[in-house]
Amino acid sequence: MTSRKVVSFENIKVACKNCSLATLCLPMGLTPDDVERLDCIIKRGRPYHRGDHLYRGGDKFHSLRVITSGSVKTYSPNEDGGEQVLGFHLPGELIGLDAIQDDCHTCSAIALETTAVCEIPFSQLESLSAIMPSLQHQMYRLLSREIGQDTEMLTLLGKKSAEERLATFLLSFSERFKQRGFSASDFFLSMSRHEIGNYLGLAVETVSRLFTRFQDENLLRVERKHVQLLDIPRLYDIVQGSDSAKSSQSRG
Amino acid sequence: MTSRKVVSFENIKVACKNCSLATLCLPMGLTPDDVERLDCIIKRGRPYHRGDHLYRGGDKFHSLRVITSGSVKTYSPNEDGGEQVLGFHLPGELIGLDAIQDDCHTCSAIALETTAVCEIPFSQLESLSAIMPSLQHQMYRLLSREIGQDTEMLTLLGKKSAEERLATFLLSFSERFKQRGFSASDFFLSMSRHEIGNYLGLAVETVSRLFTRFQDENLLRVERKHVQLLDIPRLYDIVQGSDSAKSSQSRG
DNA sequence: CGAGTAGTTGACGATTGTCAAGATGGGTGG
DNA sequence: CCACCCATCTTGACAATCGTCAACTACTCG
């Protein structure tokens, strides 16, 4: 009963126009009027707890989802029982785009911590986008952006060393936290080492060793999930892949 | 002058409704009436020759493109001069979707052989899709499919061995050639070993050795670009990653 | 407080990349 | 038509990165 109260409270109070994520999220670039219309179709349910699935591979597709707080892991189960982690998603990020294709989720999404989401029923979004050119354009852009991000990831997995992969990973979180008004150099990672390794195509042990090594080299301080980046420029050097990282160290 | 004749001939003669690729391409699932309307905005230019760029990273984005004959490689130049091959595209496949995001191509596309394409001006496609729900839906589906394909590729690069990667690569072409009415077991690859290796995240030498090994194991016959798949089921076993490939061999 | 999971560290080995040399083939010009 | 050249491909030897196995530690949660 308490929870029912909370839900209805949220339904009244929370709206895109008041949401701090509006500049990162679907409403990005829409006029206030258009945002209002979009808002009408959005559903806000109760939060998920750590380990809850938002959806599973094979589920019928109804809604896209935007994380509003917390974080989510998407992954696709692969034939031999294992899984491939496809992404970690922070507030403002849209998930479920892969399911449009044949009206069925191809991957699963699970909350890494207590997580709230907005659900956007896709059929309604589609109808709305047909009469709102700005929304249609925004949808095309978001889908295209997703493709662009995936191709960056392909380069990461195809060409980069373990070191470059982890540095890229950390800087990605750094930038995304910064965008969201949090510290770019001091944050908590909500996923396990195992999940990081899986995502980056590395063994857990490699990830662990790299964290230790980065710490030894004063690039960062790490204690479990708490990460403090101490030398962001040098991490960027590492991402570039050239041997410039070492020379940059001696610079300082 | 000969080419001008050919072009005008094509402009009159070639149309989606007559095109054998219609079931693979944008018109897939549209009514004949809708196909007609789509056809009006499509431009068909003269063919590209091997090595010609369809577009380059940084070019302003105007049009999506569908390959109608030949084949195309897409790649993104990465900082240190190298490149990441993002895909090889056959007739009926749509490229340029990554450029919608900020009206600018993020990767380059180059013809691997003599190649013809349909150009679809995106702004017109967007307008048309706003008044043609079926086309809008088709666009969402195609964008979503692209995302799905990219995530499969992420699994390939993140989790699979060299052997599994090459087998997956070969079967992908086998299936796609089959879909297009060609032989699933006897075909020419239009790209070099180097490009295959780059795409699969492997060194050229590894690709070469694997071709030799697959041939030694009677999985295929290969001579330069000409590939004949001799044991497709066993190639599928290899893709699965389990050790079943070996046992499957002793079965036969 | 105890048990189980997650993380760390070390030793070792396998897969794959790198370097180098040689083979093959297609295309061009004499 | 032949010879030559250059790019592509193949093959071998070796090295390095990273994965696997195993033991141990440190949290977390009931």
Coordinates of C-alpha atoms (C1' of nucleotides) in Angstrom, one line a residue:
Chain A
M1 CA 0.0 0.0 0.0
T2 CA 2.9 2.3 0.7
S3 CA 4.2 1.5 -2.7
R4 CA 0.9 2.3 -4.4
K5 CA 1.1 5.7 -2.9
V6 CA 4.6 6.2 -4.1
V7 CA 3.7 5.2 -7.6
S8 CA 0.8 7.6 -7.9
F9 CA 3.0 10.3 -6.4
E10 CA 5.5 9.7 -9.1
N11 CA 3.0 9.6 -11.8
I12 CA 1.7 13.0 -10.9
K13 CA 5.0 14.7 -10.1
V14 CA 7.5 13.3 -12.6
A15 CA 7.4 14.6 -16.1
C16 CA 9.9 15.1 -18.9
K17 CA 9.6 18.9 -18.5
N18 CA 10.9 18.7 -15.0
C19 CA 13.4 16.0 -15.6
S20 CA 17.1 16.8 -15.4
L21 CA 17.8 14.2 -18.0
A22 CA 15.7 15.9 -20.6
T23 CA 18.8 17.1 -22.5
L24 CA 20.3 13.6 -22.8
C25 CA 17.1 11.7 -23.4
L26 CA 14.4 11.4 -26.0
P27 CA 13.0 14.9 -25.5
M28 CA 16.4 16.3 -26.5
G29 CA 15.8 19.1 -29.0
L30 CA 12.0 18.9 -28.9
T31 CA 9.9 22.0 -28.3
P32 CA 8.2 22.2 -24.9
D33 CA 4.9 21.5 -26.7
D34 CA 6.2 18.4 -28.3
V35 CA 7.7 17.2 -25.0
E36 CA 4.3 17.5 -23.5
R37 CA 2.8 15.3 -26.1
L38 CA 5.5 12.8 -25.7
D39 CA 5.1 12.8 -22.0
C40 CA 1.5 11.7 -22.3
I41 CA 2.5 8.2 -23.6
I42 CA 5.3 7.6 -21.1
K43 CA 4.7 5.2 -18.2
R44 CA 6.6 5.3 -15.0
G45 CA 6.5 2.2 -12.9
R46 CA 8.0 1.3 -9.6
P47 CA 11.7 0.8 -9.4
Y48 CA 13.6 -2.4 -10.1
H49 CA 15.9 -3.9 -7.5
R50 CA 19.3 -5.3 -8.1
G51 CA 19.0 -8.5 -10.1
D52 CA 15.5 -7.8 -11.5
H53 CA 15.1 -8.2 -15.2
L54 CA 13.6 -5.3 -17.1
Y55 CA 13.0 -7.8 -19.9
R56 CA 14.5 -11.1 -21.2
G57 CA 15.6 -12.3 -24.5
G58 CA 12.5 -13.8 -26.2
D59 CA 10.0 -11.5 -24.4
K60 CA 7.5 -9.8 -26.6
F61 CA 8.5 -6.2 -27.3
H62 CA 6.2 -3.5 -26.1
S63 CA 8.2 -0.6 -24.9
L64 CA 11.5 1.2 -25.2
R65 CA 12.9 2.1 -21.8
V66 CA 14.9 5.0 -20.5
I67 CA 16.9 4.6 -17.3
T68 CA 16.1 7.5 -15.0
S69 CA 18.2 6.4 -12.0
G70 CA 20.4 3.5 -11.2
S71 CA 22.0 1.4 -13.9
V72 CA 21.3 -1.5 -16.2
K73 CA 23.3 -4.3 -17.9
T74 CA 22.2 -5.6 -21.3
Y75 CA 23.4 -8.9 -22.4
S76 CA 22.7 -11.6 -24.9
P77 CA 22.7 -15.2 -23.8
N78 CA 24.9 -17.2 -26.3
E79 CA 24.3 -20.8 -27.3
D80 CA 26.7 -22.5 -24.9
G81 CA 25.2 -21.1 -21.7
G82 CA 27.5 -18.1 -21.4
E83 CA 26.5 -14.6 -22.1
Q84 CA 27.9 -11.6 -23.9
V85 CA 27.5 -8.3 -22.0
L86 CA 26.4 -5.7 -24.6
G87 CA 26.4 -2.6 -22.5
F88 CA 26.0 -0.8 -19.2
H89 CA 23.4 1.9 -19.2
L90 CA 23.2 5.0 -17.1
P91 CA 20.3 7.5 -16.6
G92 CA 19.1 9.1 -19.8
E93 CA 20.1 6.2 -21.9
L94 CA 17.5 4.4 -24.1
I95 CA 17.4 0.6 -24.3
G96 CA 15.5 -1.9 -26.2
L97 CA 16.1 -0.6 -29.7
D98 CA 17.3 -3.9 -30.9
A99 CA 13.8 -5.4 -30.3
I100 CA 12.0 -3.3 -32.9
Q101 CA 13.3 -5.5 -35.6
D102 CA 10.9 -8.4 -35.0
D103 CA 8.8 -7.3 -32.1
C104 CA 10.7 -9.5 -29.7
H105 CA 13.6 -8.8 -27.4
T106 CA 16.8 -10.4 -28.6
C107 CA 18.8 -9.6 -25.5
S108 CA 18.1 -9.3 -21.8
A109 CA 18.3 -6.3 -19.5
I110 CA 18.9 -6.6 -15.7
A111 CA 19.2 -3.9 -13.0
L112 CA 22.6 -3.6 -11.5
E113 CA 21.3 -1.7 -8.6
T114 CA 18.0 0.0 -7.6
T115 CA 16.9 1.4 -10.9
A116 CA 14.0 3.5 -12.1
V117 CA 12.9 3.6 -15.8
C118 CA 10.4 5.4 -18.0
E119 CA 8.6 3.0 -20.4
I120 CA 7.7 4.3 -23.8
P121 CA 5.2 2.0 -25.5
F122 CA 6.6 1.7 -29.0
S123 CA 3.4 1.5 -31.0
Q124 CA 2.3 4.8 -29.5
L125 CA 5.8 6.3 -30.0
E126 CA 5.6 5.2 -33.6
S127 CA 2.2 6.8 -34.1
L128 CA 3.3 10.0 -32.4
S129 CA 6.5 10.2 -34.5
A130 CA 4.4 10.0 -37.6
I131 CA 2.7 13.2 -36.7
M132 CA 5.7 14.8 -35.0
P133 CA 8.5 15.2 -37.5
S134 CA 10.9 16.4 -34.8
L135 CA 10.2 13.2 -32.8
Q136 CA 10.7 11.1 -35.9
H137 CA 13.9 12.8 -36.6
Q138 CA 15.0 12.3 -33.0
M139 CA 14.2 8.6 -33.2
Y140 CA 16.3 8.2 -36.4
R141 CA 19.1 10.0 -34.8
L142 CA 19.0 7.9 -31.6
L143 CA 18.9 4.6 -33.6
S144 CA 21.8 5.9 -35.7
R145 CA 23.7 6.9 -32.6
E146 CA 23.3 3.4 -31.3
I147 CA 24.8 2.0 -34.5
G148 CA 27.7 4.4 -34.2
Q149 CA 28.4 3.4 -30.6
D150 CA 28.3 -0.3 -31.6
T151 CA 30.9 0.3 -34.4
E152 CA 33.2 2.0 -31.9
M153 CA 32.9 -1.0 -29.8
L154 CA 33.8 -3.2 -32.8
T155 CA 37.0 -1.3 -33.1
L156 CA 37.7 -1.7 -29.4
L157 CA 37.2 -5.5 -29.5
G158 CA 38.8 -6.0 -32.9
K159 CA 42.0 -3.9 -32.6
K160 CA 42.7 -2.8 -29.0
S161 CA 44.9 -4.4 -26.3
A162 CA 43.5 -5.3 -22.9
E163 CA 45.1 -2.1 -21.5
E164 CA 43.5 0.1 -24.1
R165 CA 40.1 -1.6 -23.6
L166 CA 40.1 -1.0 -19.9
A167 CA 41.2 2.6 -20.2
T168 CA 38.5 3.2 -22.8
F169 CA 36.0 1.7 -20.5
L170 CA 36.9 3.8 -17.6
L171 CA 37.0 7.0 -19.6
S172 CA 33.6 6.2 -21.1
F173 CA 32.1 6.1 -17.6
S174 CA 34.1 9.2 -16.6
E175 CA 32.6 11.2 -19.5
R176 CA 29.1 9.8 -19.0
F177 CA 29.1 10.6 -15.3
K178 CA 30.4 14.1 -16.0
Q179 CA 27.6 14.7 -18.5
R180 CA 25.1 13.7 -15.8
G181 CA 26.6 16.2 -13.3
F182 CA 28.7 13.7 -11.3
S183 CA 32.4 13.6 -10.8
A184 CA 34.4 12.6 -13.8
S185 CA 37.2 11.3 -11.6
D186 CA 35.5 9.7 -8.6
F187 CA 32.7 7.2 -9.0
F188 CA 31.4 3.7 -8.2
L189 CA 31.1 1.1 -10.9
S190 CA 27.9 -0.9 -10.3
M191 CA 29.1 -4.0 -12.2
S192 CA 31.4 -6.8 -11.2
R193 CA 34.9 -7.5 -12.5
H194 CA 33.5 -10.5 -14.2
E195 CA 30.9 -8.3 -16.1
I196 CA 33.6 -5.8 -17.1
G197 CA 35.7 -8.6 -18.4
N198 CA 32.9 -10.1 -20.3
Y199 CA 32.0 -6.8 -21.8
L200 CA 35.5 -6.0 -22.9
G201 CA 36.3 -9.5 -24.2
L202 CA 38.8 -10.2 -21.4
A203 CA 39.2 -12.7 -18.6
V204 CA 38.3 -11.5 -15.0
E205 CA 41.9 -12.1 -14.0
T206 CA 43.2 -9.8 -16.7
V207 CA 40.8 -7.0 -15.6
S208 CA 41.9 -7.5 -12.0
R209 CA 45.6 -7.4 -13.0
L210 CA 45.1 -4.3 -15.1
F211 CA 43.4 -2.4 -12.2
T212 CA 46.3 -3.3 -10.0
R213 CA 48.8 -2.2 -12.6
F214 CA 47.0 1.1 -13.4
Q215 CA 47.0 1.7 -9.6
D216 CA 50.7 0.9 -9.4
E217 CA 51.3 3.4 -12.2
N218 CA 49.4 6.1 -10.3
L219 CA 46.8 6.3 -13.1
L220 CA 44.0 5.6 -10.6
R221 CA 43.1 4.4 -7.2
V222 CA 40.7 1.6 -7.0
E223 CA 39.1 -0.2 -4.1
R224 CA 36.4 -2.7 -5.2
K225 CA 33.8 -0.8 -7.0
H226 CA 35.1 2.6 -6.0
V227 CA 37.4 4.2 -8.7
Q228 CA 39.2 7.4 -8.6
L229 CA 40.9 8.5 -11.8
L230 CA 44.2 10.3 -10.9
D231 CA 45.6 10.9 -14.4
I232 CA 42.9 11.2 -17.0
P233 CA 45.2 12.7 -19.7
R234 CA 47.4 9.7 -19.5
L235 CA 44.4 7.4 -19.7
Y236 CA 43.5 9.1 -22.9
D237 CA 47.1 8.5 -24.1
I238 CA 46.6 4.9 -23.4
V239 CA 43.4 4.8 -25.3
Q240 CA 45.2 6.1 -28.4
G241 CA 47.2 3.0 -28.4
S242 CA 50.5 4.6 -29.3
D243 CA 53.4 4.2 -26.8
S244 CA 52.9 7.8 -25.9
A245 CA 51.5 6.8 -22.6
K246 CA 54.9 6.0 -21.2
S247 CA 56.6 9.2 -22.5
S248 CA 53.6 11.2 -21.1
Q249 CA 54.4 9.8 -17.7
S250 CA 58.0 11.0 -17.8
R251 CA 56.7 14.4 -19.0
G252 CA 55.1 15.0 -15.6
Chain B
M1 CA 29.0 8.9 -74.1
T2 CA 28.3 5.2 -74.0
S3 CA 27.9 5.6 -70.3
R4 CA 25.4 8.4 -70.6
K5 CA 23.3 6.1 -72.8
V6 CA 23.5 3.4 -70.2
V7 CA 22.6 5.6 -67.4
S8 CA 19.5 7.0 -69.1
F9 CA 18.6 3.5 -70.1
E10 CA 18.8 2.4 -66.4
N11 CA 16.8 5.4 -65.2
I12 CA 13.9 4.4 -67.4
K13 CA 14.1 0.7 -67.0
V14 CA 15.2 0.1 -63.4
A15 CA 12.6 0.5 -60.8
C16 CA 11.9 -1.1 -57.4
K17 CA 8.9 -3.0 -58.7
N18 CA 11.0 -4.8 -61.3
C19 CA 14.0 -5.3 -59.0
S20 CA 14.8 -8.8 -57.9
L21 CA 16.1 -7.4 -54.6
A22 CA 12.8 -5.9 -53.6
T23 CA 12.2 -8.6 -51.0
L24 CA 15.5 -8.0 -49.3
C25 CA 15.6 -4.2 -49.6
L26 CA 13.8 -1.1 -48.4
P27 CA 10.5 -2.0 -50.2
M28 CA 10.3 -5.2 -48.3
G29 CA 6.7 -5.5 -47.0
L30 CA 5.4 -2.4 -48.7
T31 CA 2.3 -2.3 -50.9
P32 CA 2.9 -1.9 -54.6
D33 CA 1.5 1.6 -54.3
D34 CA 3.9 2.5 -51.5
V35 CA 6.8 1.1 -53.5
E36 CA 5.9 3.3 -56.3
R37 CA 6.0 6.4 -54.1
L38 CA 9.3 5.3 -52.7
D39 CA 10.7 4.7 -56.1
C40 CA 10.1 8.4 -57.0
I41 CA 12.7 9.6 -54.7
I42 CA 15.4 7.0 -55.5
K43 CA 18.3 8.0 -57.7
R44 CA 20.3 5.6 -59.8
G45 CA 23.7 6.8 -60.9
R46 CA 26.4 5.2 -62.9
P47 CA 28.3 2.3 -61.4
Y48 CA 31.4 2.6 -59.3
H49 CA 34.6 0.9 -60.1
R50 CA 36.8 -1.1 -57.8
G51 CA 38.5 1.3 -55.4
D52 CA 36.0 4.1 -55.9
H53 CA 34.6 5.6 -52.7
L54 CA 30.9 5.9 -52.3
Y55 CA 31.6 8.3 -49.5
R56 CA 34.3 9.1 -47.0
G57 CA 34.3 9.7 -43.3
G58 CA 33.6 13.4 -42.7
D59 CA 31.5 13.8 -45.9
K60 CA 28.2 15.6 -45.5
F61 CA 25.4 13.1 -45.3
H62 CA 22.8 13.2 -48.0
S63 CA 21.7 9.8 -49.0
L64 CA 21.4 6.2 -47.8
R65 CA 22.5 3.8 -50.4
V66 CA 21.5 0.3 -51.3
I67 CA 23.9 -1.9 -53.2
T68 CA 22.2 -3.3 -56.3
S69 CA 25.1 -5.2 -57.8
G70 CA 28.7 -5.7 -56.8
S71 CA 30.0 -5.3 -53.2
V72 CA 31.1 -2.6 -50.9
K73 CA 33.4 -2.4 -47.8
T74 CA 32.6 0.0 -45.0
Y75 CA 35.4 1.0 -42.7
S76 CA 36.3 3.6 -40.2
P77 CA 39.7 5.1 -40.2
N78 CA 41.1 5.0 -36.7
E79 CA 43.5 7.6 -35.1
D80 CA 46.8 5.8 -35.8
G81 CA 46.4 5.5 -39.5
G82 CA 45.0 2.1 -39.6
E83 CA 41.4 1.2 -40.3
Q84 CA 38.7 -1.0 -38.9
V85 CA 36.6 -2.8 -41.5
L86 CA 33.0 -2.6 -40.3
G87 CA 31.3 -4.7 -42.9
F88 CA 31.1 -6.1 -46.4
H89 CA 27.9 -5.4 -48.2
L90 CA 26.1 -7.3 -50.9
P91 CA 23.2 -6.4 -53.2
G92 CA 20.0 -5.4 -51.3
E93 CA 21.9 -4.1 -48.3
L94 CA 21.5 -0.6 -47.0
I95 CA 24.5 1.5 -45.9
G96 CA 25.0 4.9 -44.4
L97 CA 22.7 4.5 -41.4
D98 CA 25.4 5.6 -39.0
A99 CA 25.5 9.0 -40.7
I100 CA 22.0 10.0 -39.7
Q101 CA 23.2 10.9 -36.2
D102 CA 24.8 14.1 -37.0
D103 CA 24.4 14.6 -40.7
C104 CA 27.9 13.5 -41.5
H105 CA 29.4 10.2 -42.5
T106 CA 31.5 8.7 -39.7
C107 CA 32.9 5.9 -41.8
S108 CA 33.9 5.4 -45.4
A109 CA 32.5 3.1 -48.1
I110 CA 34.5 1.8 -51.0
A111 CA 33.6 -0.5 -53.9
L112 CA 35.3 -3.9 -53.9
E113 CA 34.4 -4.5 -57.5
T114 CA 32.2 -2.8 -60.1
T115 CA 29.2 -1.8 -58.1
A116 CA 25.9 -0.2 -58.7
V117 CA 23.8 1.5 -56.0
C118 CA 20.5 3.2 -55.5
E119 CA 20.7 6.5 -53.6
I120 CA 17.9 7.5 -51.3
P121 CA 18.1 11.1 -50.3
F122 CA 17.5 11.0 -46.6
S123 CA 15.5 14.2 -46.1
Q124 CA 13.0 13.0 -48.7
L125 CA 12.9 9.6 -47.2
E126 CA 12.2 11.1 -43.9
S127 CA 9.4 13.2 -45.2
L128 CA 7.9 10.3 -47.0
S129 CA 8.1 8.1 -44.0
A130 CA 6.2 10.7 -42.0
I131 CA 3.2 10.2 -44.3
M132 CA 3.7 6.5 -45.0
P133 CA 3.5 4.5 -41.7
S134 CA 4.6 1.3 -43.4
L135 CA 7.8 3.0 -44.6
Q136 CA 8.4 4.5 -41.2
H137 CA 8.0 1.1 -39.6
Q138 CA 10.3 -0.4 -42.2
M139 CA 12.9 2.2 -41.4
Y140 CA 12.7 1.6 -37.7
R141 CA 13.0 -2.1 -38.4
L142 CA 16.1 -1.7 -40.6
L143 CA 17.8 0.5 -38.1
S144 CA 17.0 -2.0 -35.4
R145 CA 18.3 -4.9 -37.5
E146 CA 21.5 -3.1 -38.0
I147 CA 21.9 -2.8 -34.3
G148 CA 21.2 -6.5 -33.9
Q149 CA 23.8 -7.4 -36.4
D150 CA 26.3 -5.2 -34.7
T151 CA 25.7 -6.9 -31.4
E152 CA 26.2 -10.3 -33.0
M153 CA 29.5 -9.0 -34.2
L154 CA 30.4 -7.9 -30.7
T155 CA 29.9 -11.4 -29.5
L156 CA 32.1 -12.7 -32.4
L157 CA 34.9 -10.4 -31.6
G158 CA 34.6 -10.6 -27.8
K159 CA 34.2 -14.3 -27.3
K160 CA 35.1 -16.4 -30.4
S161 CA 38.3 -18.0 -31.4
A162 CA 40.0 -17.3 -34.7
E163 CA 38.5 -20.6 -36.1
E164 CA 35.0 -19.7 -35.0
R165 CA 35.3 -16.2 -36.5
L166 CA 36.4 -17.4 -39.9
A167 CA 33.7 -20.1 -40.0
T168 CA 31.1 -17.6 -39.0
F169 CA 32.3 -15.3 -41.7
L170 CA 32.1 -17.9 -44.4
L171 CA 28.7 -19.0 -43.4
S172 CA 27.4 -15.5 -43.3
F173 CA 28.4 -15.1 -47.0
S174 CA 27.0 -18.5 -47.8
E175 CA 23.7 -17.6 -46.4
R176 CA 23.6 -14.2 -48.0
F177 CA 24.6 -15.5 -51.4
K178 CA 21.9 -18.2 -51.1
Q179 CA 19.3 -15.5 -50.2
R180 CA 20.2 -13.7 -53.4
G181 CA 19.8 -16.8 -55.5
F182 CA 23.5 -17.7 -55.8
S183 CA 25.2 -20.9 -54.7
A184 CA 25.6 -21.3 -50.9
S185 CA 28.6 -23.4 -51.3
D186 CA 30.6 -22.0 -54.3
F187 CA 31.4 -18.3 -54.4
F188 CA 34.0 -15.7 -54.9
L189 CA 35.0 -13.4 -52.1
S190 CA 35.6 -9.9 -53.4
M191 CA 37.8 -8.8 -50.5
S192 CA 41.5 -9.5 -49.7
R193 CA 42.8 -11.7 -46.9
H194 CA 44.0 -8.5 -45.2
E195 CA 40.5 -7.1 -45.2
I196 CA 39.0 -10.3 -43.9
G197 CA 41.6 -10.3 -41.1
N198 CA 40.9 -6.7 -40.3
Y199 CA 37.2 -7.3 -40.2
L200 CA 37.5 -10.3 -37.9
G201 CA 40.1 -8.9 -35.6
L202 CA 42.8 -11.3 -36.8
A203 CA 46.2 -11.0 -38.5
V204 CA 46.4 -11.8 -42.2
E205 CA 48.6 -14.7 -41.5
T206 CA 46.1 -16.2 -39.2
V207 CA 43.4 -16.0 -41.8
S208 CA 45.7 -17.6 -44.4
R209 CA 46.6 -20.4 -42.0
L210 CA 43.0 -21.1 -41.2
F211 CA 42.0 -21.3 -44.8
T212 CA 44.8 -23.8 -45.3
R213 CA 43.7 -25.8 -42.2
F214 CA 40.0 -25.8 -43.2
Q215 CA 41.1 -27.1 -46.6
D216 CA 43.3 -29.8 -45.0
E217 CA 40.3 -30.9 -42.9
N218 CA 38.1 -31.1 -46.0
L219 CA 35.8 -28.4 -44.8
L220 CA 36.3 -26.4 -48.0
R221 CA 38.4 -25.9 -51.1
V222 CA 39.9 -22.5 -51.5
E223 CA 42.0 -20.9 -54.3
R224 CA 42.5 -17.2 -53.8
K225 CA 39.1 -15.6 -53.8
H226 CA 37.3 -18.7 -54.9
V227 CA 35.7 -20.6 -52.1
Q228 CA 33.8 -23.9 -52.2
L229 CA 32.3 -25.0 -48.9
L230 CA 32.4 -28.8 -48.8
D231 CA 31.0 -29.5 -45.3
I232 CA 28.6 -26.7 -44.2
P233 CA 27.2 -28.7 -41.3
R234 CA 30.6 -29.1 -39.8
L235 CA 31.3 -25.4 -40.3
Y236 CA 28.1 -24.7 -38.3
D237 CA 29.5 -27.0 -35.6
I238 CA 32.6 -24.9 -35.5
V239 CA 30.6 -21.7 -35.1
Q240 CA 28.9 -23.2 -32.1
G241 CA 32.3 -23.2 -30.4
S242 CA 31.9 -26.5 -28.7
D243 CA 34.4 -29.3 -29.5
S244 CA 31.6 -31.0 -31.4
A245 CA 33.3 -30.1 -34.7
K246 CA 35.8 -32.9 -34.3
S247 CA 33.3 -35.5 -33.2
S248 CA 31.1 -34.5 -36.1
Q249 CA 34.0 -35.3 -38.4
S250 CA 34.3 -38.8 -37.2
R251 CA 30.5 -39.2 -37.6
G252 CA 30.7 -38.9 -41.3
Chain C
dC1 C1' 29.7 -16.2 12.9
dG2 C1' 30.0 -19.0 9.0
dA3 C1' 29.5 -19.8 4.2
dG4 C1' 29.7 -18.5 -0.3
dT5 C1' 30.8 -15.2 -3.8
dA6 C1' 33.9 -11.8 -5.7
dG7 C1' 38.4 -10.3 -6.2
dT8 C1' 43.5 -10.9 -6.3
dT9 C1' 47.8 -13.0 -7.3
dG10 C1' 51.0 -16.4 -9.2
dA11 C1' 52.5 -20.0 -12.4
dC12 C1' 52.0 -21.8 -16.7
dG13 C1' 50.5 -22.7 -21.5
dA14 C1' 48.0 -21.8 -25.7
dT15 C1' 46.5 -19.0 -29.1
dT16 C1' 47.5 -15.6 -32.0
dG17 C1' 50.5 -11.7 -33.5
dT18 C1' 55.0 -10.4 -35.5
dC19 C1' 58.9 -10.8 -38.4
dA20 C1' 60.9 -12.7 -42.3
dA21 C1' 61.3 -15.2 -46.4
dG22 C1' 59.5 -17.4 -50.2
dA23 C1' 55.6 -18.6 -53.6
dT24 C1' 52.0 -17.4 -56.6
dG25 C1' 49.5 -14.9 -59.8
dG26 C1' 47.8 -11.0 -62.5
dG27 C1' 48.9 -7.3 -65.3
dT28 C1' 52.0 -4.6 -68.3
dG29 C1' 55.3 -3.7 -71.7
dG30 C1' 58.7 -5.1 -74.8
Chain D
dC1 C1' 53.9 -14.4 -76.4
dC2 C1' 57.1 -14.1 -72.9
dA3 C1' 59.3 -11.9 -69.1
dC4 C1' 59.2 -9.1 -65.3
dC5 C1' 57.3 -6.8 -61.4
dC6 C1' 54.4 -5.8 -57.7
dA7 C1' 50.9 -7.0 -54.7
dT8 C1' 48.9 -10.7 -52.4
dC9 C1' 49.2 -14.8 -50.2
dT10 C1' 51.4 -18.6 -47.8
dT11 C1' 54.5 -20.7 -44.6
dG12 C1' 57.7 -21.0 -40.8
dA13 C1' 60.0 -19.6 -36.5
dC14 C1' 59.5 -17.2 -32.6
dA15 C1' 57.5 -14.1 -29.0
dA16 C1' 54.0 -11.9 -26.4
dT17 C1' 49.7 -11.3 -24.7
dC18 C1' 46.2 -13.1 -22.5
dG19 C1' 43.5 -17.1 -20.8
dT20 C1' 43.4 -21.1 -17.7
dC21 C1' 44.1 -23.3 -13.4
dA22 C1' 44.7 -23.0 -8.7
dA23 C1' 45.3 -21.1 -4.2
dC24 C1' 44.4 -17.6 -1.2
dT25 C1' 42.1 -13.3 0.7
dA26 C1' 38.4 -10.3 1.7
dC27 C1' 33.7 -9.0 1.5
dT28 C1' 28.8 -9.6 1.9
dC29 C1' 24.7 -11.6 3.5
dG30 C1' 22.0 -14.5 6.0

